Amino acid sequence: MNSAIYPGSFDPITLGHLDIIRRAATCFDKVYVCVMVNCEKNSHMFSETERVALIRASVADIANVEVESWSGLLADYAVAKEAYVLVKGVRNATDFDQEYQMADINRGICPQLETVLLPASAQYRHFSSTMVREMIRYGQPMELYVPAPVAEELKRKGRA
Ligand code: PNS
């Protein structure tokens, strides 16, 4: 099976992430969305469990996507899943430089591990979880930035 991994912090998942997941799901038989925990980011808006649940709800209509979390090295997750392609979304030259370097790091740990870079769709090029968290803080309409399950959860928590 031709499997790929789409890793990230997803705090929270944005429409930009969802677009990459949908496109990756057309390129691979299976896409594992991996919520990376224990990354250097210490303060999270959503817990690991919440992030996994919100992504699952957001990708419920895509049959070949699975969502999990992982607290170790990404390369070890790839070995555990026998999925040796990492998908990364690239919005701009800064992302490209970072992912180019990250691809070398991941391939240094696991030589089989390839990275496929998908250019962000034009309408999501300015999206980031950091920007979304800021919009949440200032009460902007969340439907513009995040999948419906995230917007609903924010409303439920009285944050949007
Ligand atoms: O959403 P993010 O925070 O930009 O995701 C970054 C991630 C985890 C995809 C990137 O840091 C990566 O490819 N890391 C590989 C190195 C690794 O496994 N680090 C340990 C966990 S962060």
CSV table of C-alpha atoms and ligand atoms in Angstrom, one decimal:
chain,number,residue,atom,x,y,z
A,1,MET,CA,0.0,0.0,0.0
A,2,ASN,CA,1.1,3.5,-1.0
A,3,SER,CA,0.9,5.3,2.4
A,4,ALA,CA,2.0,8.8,3.5
A,5,ILE,CA,2.1,10.7,6.7
A,6,TYR,CA,1.0,14.3,7.2
A,7,PRO,CA,2.5,15.4,10.5
A,8,GLY,CA,2.1,18.6,12.5
A,9,SER,CA,1.0,20.2,15.7
A,10,PHE,CA,-2.5,21.1,14.4
A,11,ASP,CA,-3.3,23.5,17.3
A,12,PRO,CA,-5.8,23.8,15.8
A,13,ILE,CA,-6.3,22.2,12.4
A,14,THR,CA,-7.0,25.0,9.9
A,15,LEU,CA,-8.7,25.0,6.5
A,16,GLY,CA,-5.2,25.1,5.0
A,17,HIS,CA,-4.3,21.8,6.7
A,18,LEU,CA,-7.5,20.3,5.6
A,19,ASP,CA,-6.9,21.3,2.0
A,20,ILE,CA,-3.5,19.5,2.1
A,21,ILE,CA,-5.0,16.4,3.7
A,22,ARG,CA,-7.7,16.2,1.0
A,23,ARG,CA,-5.1,16.6,-1.8
A,24,ALA,CA,-2.7,14.1,-0.2
A,25,ALA,CA,-5.6,11.6,0.1
A,26,THR,CA,-6.0,11.7,-3.7
A,27,CYS,CA,-2.3,10.9,-4.2
A,28,PHE,CA,-1.9,8.1,-1.7
A,29,ASP,CA,-3.9,5.0,-0.8
A,30,LYS,CA,-3.7,5.9,2.9
A,31,VAL,CA,-2.8,9.1,4.7
A,32,TYR,CA,-1.9,9.1,8.4
A,33,VAL,CA,-2.4,12.5,10.0
A,34,CYS,CA,0.0,12.5,12.9
A,35,VAL,CA,-0.5,14.9,15.7
A,36,MET,CA,3.0,15.4,17.1
A,37,VAL,CA,3.2,15.9,20.8
A,38,ASN,CA,6.2,16.9,22.9
A,39,CYS,CA,7.3,19.2,20.2
A,40,GLU,CA,9.1,22.2,21.7
A,41,LYS,CA,5.9,24.2,21.8
A,42,ASN,CA,4.8,24.0,25.5
A,43,SER,CA,1.5,25.9,25.7
A,44,HIS,CA,-1.4,24.5,23.6
A,45,MET,CA,-4.8,25.9,22.9
A,46,PHE,CA,-6.2,22.3,22.5
A,47,SER,CA,-5.0,19.2,24.3
A,48,GLU,CA,-3.6,16.3,22.3
A,49,THR,CA,-6.8,14.4,22.7
A,50,GLU,CA,-8.9,17.4,21.6
A,51,ARG,CA,-6.7,18.0,18.5
A,52,VAL,CA,-7.0,14.3,17.5
A,53,ALA,CA,-10.8,14.4,18.0
A,54,LEU,CA,-11.2,17.7,16.0
A,55,ILE,CA,-9.1,16.4,13.1
A,56,ARG,CA,-11.0,13.1,13.1
A,57,ALA,CA,-14.3,15.0,12.9
A,58,SER,CA,-12.9,17.3,10.2
A,59,VAL,CA,-11.8,14.4,7.9
A,60,ALA,CA,-14.8,12.1,8.6
A,61,ASP,CA,-15.8,12.2,4.9
A,62,ILE,CA,-12.4,11.1,3.6
A,63,ALA,CA,-12.2,7.3,3.7
A,64,ASN,CA,-8.5,6.8,3.4
A,65,VAL,CA,-7.4,9.1,6.3
A,66,GLU,CA,-6.5,8.0,9.8
A,67,VAL,CA,-5.6,10.3,12.6
A,68,GLU,CA,-3.3,9.4,15.5
A,69,SER,CA,-0.9,11.2,17.9
A,70,TRP,CA,2.8,10.4,18.5
A,71,SER,CA,5.1,11.6,21.2
A,72,GLY,CA,8.4,10.4,19.8
A,73,LEU,CA,10.4,11.1,16.7
A,74,LEU,CA,8.5,11.3,13.4
A,75,ALA,CA,10.9,8.9,11.8
A,76,ASP,CA,10.1,6.3,14.3
A,77,TYR,CA,6.4,6.8,13.6
A,78,ALA,CA,7.1,6.2,9.9
A,79,VAL,CA,8.9,3.0,10.7
A,80,ALA,CA,6.0,1.9,13.0
A,81,LYS,CA,3.4,2.6,10.3
A,82,GLU,CA,5.7,1.3,7.4
A,83,ALA,CA,4.8,4.6,5.7
A,84,TYR,CA,7.9,6.2,4.2
A,85,VAL,CA,6.5,9.4,2.6
A,86,LEU,CA,6.1,12.6,4.6
A,87,VAL,CA,3.7,15.2,3.2
A,88,LYS,CA,4.3,18.8,4.1
A,89,GLY,CA,2.4,21.8,3.0
A,90,VAL,CA,4.5,24.8,1.8
A,91,ARG,CA,3.1,28.3,1.8
A,92,ASN,CA,6.2,30.4,1.0
A,93,ALA,CA,9.9,30.5,0.7
A,94,THR,CA,10.3,30.4,4.5
A,95,ASP,CA,8.3,27.2,4.8
A,96,PHE,CA,10.3,25.8,1.8
A,97,ASP,CA,13.7,26.5,3.5
A,98,GLN,CA,12.5,25.0,6.8
A,99,GLU,CA,11.0,21.9,5.2
A,100,TYR,CA,14.0,21.4,2.9
A,101,GLN,CA,16.2,21.2,6.1
A,102,MET,CA,13.6,19.1,7.9
A,103,ALA,CA,13.6,16.6,5.0
A,104,ASP,CA,17.3,16.2,5.4
A,105,ILE,CA,17.0,15.7,9.1
A,106,ASN,CA,14.3,13.1,8.8
A,107,ARG,CA,16.2,11.3,6.0
A,108,GLY,CA,19.3,11.4,8.1
A,109,ILE,CA,17.4,9.5,10.8
A,110,CYS,CA,15.7,7.1,8.3
A,111,PRO,CA,17.2,7.0,4.8
A,112,GLN,CA,14.1,5.5,3.3
A,113,LEU,CA,12.0,8.5,4.4
A,114,GLU,CA,11.1,10.8,1.6
A,115,THR,CA,9.4,14.2,1.9
A,116,VAL,CA,6.8,15.4,-0.6
A,117,LEU,CA,6.1,19.1,-0.6
A,118,LEU,CA,2.7,20.3,-1.7
A,119,PRO,CA,2.3,24.0,-2.5
A,120,ALA,CA,-0.5,25.5,-0.4
A,121,SER,CA,-3.6,26.5,-2.3
A,122,ALA,CA,-3.7,30.2,-3.0
A,123,GLN,CA,-6.6,31.0,-0.7
A,124,TYR,CA,-4.8,29.4,2.3
A,125,ARG,CA,-1.3,30.7,1.8
A,126,HIS,CA,-1.6,33.2,4.6
A,127,PHE,CA,-3.1,30.7,7.1
A,128,SER,CA,-1.3,29.4,10.1
A,129,SER,CA,-2.4,28.0,13.5
A,130,THR,CA,-0.7,31.0,15.1
A,131,MET,CA,-2.8,33.4,13.0
A,132,VAL,CA,-5.9,31.4,13.7
A,133,ARG,CA,-5.3,31.4,17.5
A,134,GLU,CA,-5.0,35.2,17.3
A,135,MET,CA,-8.2,35.5,15.3
A,136,ILE,CA,-10.0,33.4,17.9
A,137,ARG,CA,-8.7,35.7,20.6
A,138,TYR,CA,-10.1,38.7,18.8
A,139,GLY,CA,-13.5,37.1,18.1
A,140,GLN,CA,-13.2,36.9,14.3
A,141,PRO,CA,-15.6,34.5,12.5
A,142,MET,CA,-14.0,31.1,12.8
A,143,GLU,CA,-15.7,29.5,9.9
A,144,LEU,CA,-13.4,31.5,7.6
A,145,TYR,CA,-10.3,29.8,9.1
A,146,VAL,CA,-11.1,26.4,10.6
A,147,PRO,CA,-13.2,23.3,9.7
A,148,ALA,CA,-16.7,23.3,11.1
A,149,PRO,CA,-16.0,20.9,14.0
A,150,VAL,CA,-13.3,23.3,15.3
A,151,ALA,CA,-15.6,26.3,15.0
A,152,GLU,CA,-18.4,24.4,16.8
A,153,GLU,CA,-16.0,23.4,19.6
A,154,LEU,CA,-14.9,27.0,20.0
A,155,LYS,CA,-18.5,28.2,20.2
A,156,ARG,CA,-19.3,25.4,22.7
A,157,LYS,CA,-16.3,26.6,24.9
A,158,GLY,CA,-17.5,30.2,24.5
A,159,ARG,CA,-14.4,31.3,22.7
A,160,ALA,CA,-15.9,32.3,19.4
B,1,PNS,O1,3.1,21.8,12.9
B,1,PNS,P1,4.6,21.9,13.1
B,1,PNS,O2,4.9,22.2,14.5
B,1,PNS,O3,5.2,22.8,12.1
B,1,PNS,O4,5.1,20.4,12.8
B,1,PNS,C1,6.5,20.2,12.8
B,1,PNS,C2,6.9,18.7,12.6
B,1,PNS,C3,6.7,17.9,13.8
B,1,PNS,C4,6.2,18.1,11.4
B,1,PNS,C5,8.4,18.9,12.3
B,1,PNS,O5,9.0,19.4,13.4
B,1,PNS,C6,9.1,17.6,11.9
B,1,PNS,O6,9.1,17.1,10.7
B,1,PNS,N1,9.9,17.1,12.9
B,1,PNS,C7,10.8,15.9,12.6
B,1,PNS,C8,11.7,15.8,13.8
B,1,PNS,C9,11.1,15.1,14.9
B,1,PNS,O7,10.6,14.0,14.8
B,1,PNS,N2,11.0,15.8,16.1
B,1,PNS,C10,10.4,15.3,17.3
B,1,PNS,C11,9.0,15.8,17.5
B,1,PNS,S1,8.6,17.5,17.2
